[in-house]
Coordinates of C-alpha atoms in Angstrom, one line a residue:
M134 CA 157.6 216.6 115.2
F135 CA 155.0 213.9 115.0
S136 CA 152.1 212.6 117.1
S137 CA 152.8 209.1 118.1
P138 CA 151.7 206.3 115.7
F139 CA 152.6 203.6 118.4
P140 CA 150.8 202.7 121.6
E141 CA 151.8 204.8 124.6
E142 CA 153.7 202.6 127.0
N143 CA 153.3 202.7 130.8
D144 CA 155.8 204.6 132.7
H145 CA 159.1 203.0 132.1
A146 CA 162.7 203.7 132.5
H147 CA 164.1 206.0 129.6
A148 CA 167.2 204.8 127.8
G149 CA 168.9 208.1 128.3
S150 CA 168.5 211.5 126.9
I151 CA 169.7 213.5 123.9
T152 CA 169.6 217.2 123.2
L153 CA 168.2 218.5 119.9
T154 CA 169.5 221.8 118.6
D155 CA 167.8 223.9 116.0
E156 CA 169.2 226.3 113.5
T157 CA 168.9 229.2 116.0
G158 CA 170.8 227.5 118.6
R159 CA 167.8 226.7 120.7
T160 CA 167.9 223.3 122.5
L161 CA 165.3 220.8 123.4
E162 CA 166.1 218.0 125.9
C163 CA 164.5 214.7 125.0
Y164 CA 164.3 211.1 126.6
V165 CA 165.3 208.4 124.2
E166 CA 162.2 206.3 124.1
H167 CA 163.7 203.8 121.6
S168 CA 166.8 203.3 119.6
L169 CA 166.9 201.0 116.7
V170 CA 169.1 200.3 113.6
V171 CA 167.6 200.1 110.3
E172 CA 169.7 199.3 107.2
G173 CA 172.9 200.0 109.1
Q174 CA 171.6 203.4 110.3
E175 CA 170.8 204.2 114.0
Y176 CA 167.5 205.8 114.6
V177 CA 166.1 207.2 117.9
L178 CA 162.5 207.9 119.0
L179 CA 162.5 211.0 121.2
L180 CA 160.1 212.3 123.7
P181 CA 160.6 215.9 125.0
V182 CA 161.5 216.1 128.7
D183 CA 159.0 219.0 129.2
S184 CA 155.6 219.2 127.8
P185 CA 155.1 220.9 124.4
I186 CA 152.5 223.7 124.1
E187 CA 151.0 225.4 121.1
I188 CA 149.5 228.9 121.1
F189 CA 146.6 229.7 118.8
A190 CA 145.1 233.0 117.8
W191 CA 141.2 233.1 117.7
Q192 CA 140.2 234.8 114.5
G193 CA 136.9 235.7 112.9
D194 CA 133.5 236.4 114.3
D195 CA 131.6 234.5 117.0
D196 CA 129.8 232.3 114.2
D197 CA 132.9 231.5 112.2
E198 CA 135.7 231.6 114.7
Q199 CA 138.9 229.8 113.7
A200 CA 142.0 228.9 115.8
V201 CA 145.2 229.7 113.8
L202 CA 148.5 228.3 115.0
V203 CA 151.0 231.1 115.9
D204 CA 154.2 230.0 114.5
D205 CA 155.9 233.4 113.6
D206 CA 158.8 234.0 115.8
A207 CA 158.0 237.6 116.1
V208 CA 154.4 237.2 117.3
I209 CA 155.7 234.5 119.6
N210 CA 158.3 236.9 121.1
Q211 CA 155.8 239.6 121.4
I212 CA 153.2 237.5 123.5
L213 CA 155.7 235.2 125.3
G214 CA 155.8 237.3 128.4
T215 CA 152.0 237.3 128.8
A216 CA 151.9 233.5 128.1
Q217 CA 154.6 233.0 130.8
A218 CA 152.5 235.1 133.2
V219 CA 149.4 233.4 132.7
L220 CA 151.0 229.8 132.9
A221 CA 152.9 230.8 136.0
E222 CA 149.7 231.1 137.8
Q223 CA 149.4 227.2 137.2
N224 CA 153.1 226.7 138.3
L225 CA 154.1 226.1 134.7
I226 CA 157.4 227.6 133.4
V227 CA 157.3 228.4 129.6
K228 CA 160.4 227.6 127.8
H229 CA 161.3 228.8 124.2
T230 CA 163.0 225.6 123.2
A231 CA 163.9 224.3 119.7
Y232 CA 161.2 222.8 117.6
A233 CA 158.4 223.4 120.1
L234 CA 157.5 225.8 123.0
T235 CA 157.5 223.7 126.2
V236 CA 156.5 224.1 129.7
S237 CA 158.0 222.5 132.9
G238 CA 155.7 221.6 135.8
D239 CA 152.9 219.4 136.4
L240 CA 150.0 219.6 133.8
P241 CA 146.5 219.7 135.1
A242 CA 144.6 216.6 134.7
V243 CA 142.8 216.1 131.3
E244 CA 139.2 217.1 131.4
E245 CA 137.0 216.3 128.6
S246 CA 135.4 219.7 128.4
E247 CA 138.9 221.3 127.9
I248 CA 139.7 219.2 124.9
F249 CA 140.0 220.9 121.4
T250 CA 140.2 218.7 118.4
L251 CA 142.3 220.2 115.6
E252 CA 141.9 218.8 112.0
I253 CA 145.3 218.7 110.3
E254 CA 145.3 218.2 106.5
E255 CA 148.2 216.2 105.2
D256 CA 148.3 214.5 101.7
E257 CA 144.4 215.0 101.5
E258 CA 144.0 212.9 104.6
L259 CA 142.6 214.6 107.8
E260 CA 144.5 213.7 110.8
P261 CA 142.7 215.0 114.0
E262 CA 144.9 216.1 116.9
Q263 CA 143.4 216.4 120.4
L264 CA 144.9 219.4 122.4
Q265 CA 144.1 220.2 126.1
L266 CA 143.4 224.0 126.9
L267 CA 145.8 225.2 129.4
A268 CA 144.9 229.0 129.4
S269 CA 143.7 231.8 127.3
F270 CA 144.6 235.4 127.5
Y271 CA 144.5 238.7 125.4
D272 CA 147.4 240.5 124.0
Q273 CA 146.7 243.9 122.3
G274 CA 143.2 243.1 121.8
Q275 CA 143.9 239.6 120.3
E276 CA 142.5 236.5 122.0
Y277 CA 145.1 233.6 122.4
A278 CA 144.8 230.1 123.8
I279 CA 147.5 227.8 125.0
Y280 CA 147.2 224.1 124.4
T281 CA 149.2 221.0 125.0
P282 CA 148.8 217.8 123.0
V283 CA 146.9 215.1 124.6
D284 CA 149.0 212.4 122.8
P285 CA 152.8 212.4 123.4
L286 CA 154.9 214.6 120.8
L287 CA 157.6 212.3 119.5
F288 CA 160.6 213.3 117.3
F289 CA 162.4 210.8 115.0
A290 CA 166.0 211.5 114.5
R291 CA 169.0 209.6 113.0
I292 CA 172.3 209.6 114.6
S293 CA 175.0 210.9 112.5
S294 CA 178.6 209.3 112.2
T295 CA 179.7 212.0 114.7
G296 CA 177.1 210.9 117.2
E297 CA 174.8 214.0 116.8
P298 CA 171.1 213.5 116.5
Q299 CA 169.7 214.8 113.2
L300 CA 165.9 215.4 113.1
L301 CA 164.3 213.7 110.2
S302 CA 162.5 215.9 107.7
P303 CA 158.8 215.0 107.0
E304 CA 159.8 213.6 103.6
E305 CA 162.6 211.4 105.3
F306 CA 160.0 210.3 107.8
K307 CA 157.4 209.2 105.4
K308 CA 160.1 207.3 103.5
I309 CA 161.6 205.5 106.5
Q310 CA 158.2 205.3 108.5
P311 CA 157.2 201.7 107.3
L312 CA 160.7 200.3 108.2
L313 CA 160.7 202.0 111.6
E314 CA 157.2 200.6 112.5
E315 CA 158.0 197.2 111.4
E316 CA 161.2 197.2 113.5
L317 CA 159.4 198.8 116.6
F318 CA 156.4 196.4 116.3
N319 CA 158.8 193.3 115.8
E320 CA 160.7 194.3 119.1
V321 CA 157.4 194.7 121.0
E322 CA 156.2 191.3 120.2

């Protein structure tokens, strides 16, 4: 999954949809935002139909509190029921989908006071990601917070010879990213 390096377009018709499937068999329905062929290979830029969410556990004392992403399936399964109940109060339905937890329903309007900036370290560069707080809750004495990315979450996939989408690994994405950006920007002009 990647935050969008491209400008967000206004609401527009989607070219269709594709379902991504992970190794556990969970699925993620995505709109095809863009399709292009680079060096004979078809690639698609995908936007999840439902809004992605991330759950963080707050750890440390008040002076040095840190948000730690919850990505352990056992912990997610333990707290998922509570997260579903908390978000149901906002008419949001939590789904344990492939590659990301998602919610269906109308997200609240973005409020500056509810924005959390997460510094992500990749290859010695810091890439800040802005997240909007949706809710917080406690489970077994641990404080958790549920956020959704402010920028769209996009996936890049290649279409296999059998027509199945295959998500690009971070290494593959870095290798093909300059070619994809060049093609996308050329098509925008």
